[in-house]
Amino acid sequence: MRAVLLIMLSLTVFAPTAHATDWLSWRKVGSAALTWGPFTVYTSELRTPDGLYHGTEQNQVLIITYKRDIDRDDLVEATRDQWQAQGILQREPQSESWLRMLTSLWPDVTAGTQLAFVLNDKQGQFWYRASALQKTFTPLGGVQSQAFSTHFLAIWLDPRTQYPELRQQLIGGKK
């Protein structure tokens, strides 16, 4: 019985890392940097299993590497602003509860912090790595619904994004 418990405990501890390995091996579709004046706020990279962007419903991961310190409230407020600009706040009744969930889920970020959002089988999950020098990502929270996942990725990938050049670069278009 003790051996079974040890095996189950080790599977619980190591399963998220193994899962992260799958999407870390996906091929890069494109990358982009968000700048504010002379400052780079973050760099971003989109990956898919085949390295091509086929649309919002395919398996994909968006990895953001922050270049500046940003507290979680500012990250959530930026999400709110983007959803407001795309009309998601008005169309999606759950958006306010999603923003509260993000406030409880996301950490403050510092230069070098990476947040990844992995969409797999139409559901997403956040992953965190304090520094690109770390080998593994850690999951943040549980699996998110298809509706949340679609709206979250819309910030970067929807044609109505506030950053069309960044979108074009992420989906493999020209700079």
CSV table of C-alpha atoms in Angstrom, one decimal, residues 11-24 127 135-139:
chain,number,residue,atom,x,y,z
A,11,LEU,CA,2.8,11.0,-10.6
A,12,THR,CA,0.9,14.0,-9.2
A,13,VAL,CA,4.2,15.9,-8.7
A,14,PHE,CA,5.8,15.1,-12.1
A,15,ALA,CA,2.7,14.9,-14.4
A,16,PRO,CA,2.5,18.7,-15.0
A,17,THR,CA,6.1,18.9,-16.0
A,18,ALA,CA,5.7,15.9,-18.4
A,19,HIS,CA,2.6,17.6,-20.0
A,20,ALA,CA,4.6,20.9,-20.5
A,21,THR,CA,7.2,18.9,-22.4
A,22,ASP,CA,4.7,18.1,-25.1
A,23,TRP,CA,4.0,21.7,-26.1
A,24,LEU,CA,7.5,22.9,-25.5
A,127,TRP,CA,1.8,27.9,-17.2
A,135,LYS,CA,14.0,24.2,-17.2
A,136,THR,CA,10.3,23.6,-16.3
A,137,PHE,CA,7.0,25.5,-16.4
A,138,THR,CA,4.5,25.1,-13.5
A,139,PRO,CA,0.8,25.0,-14.2
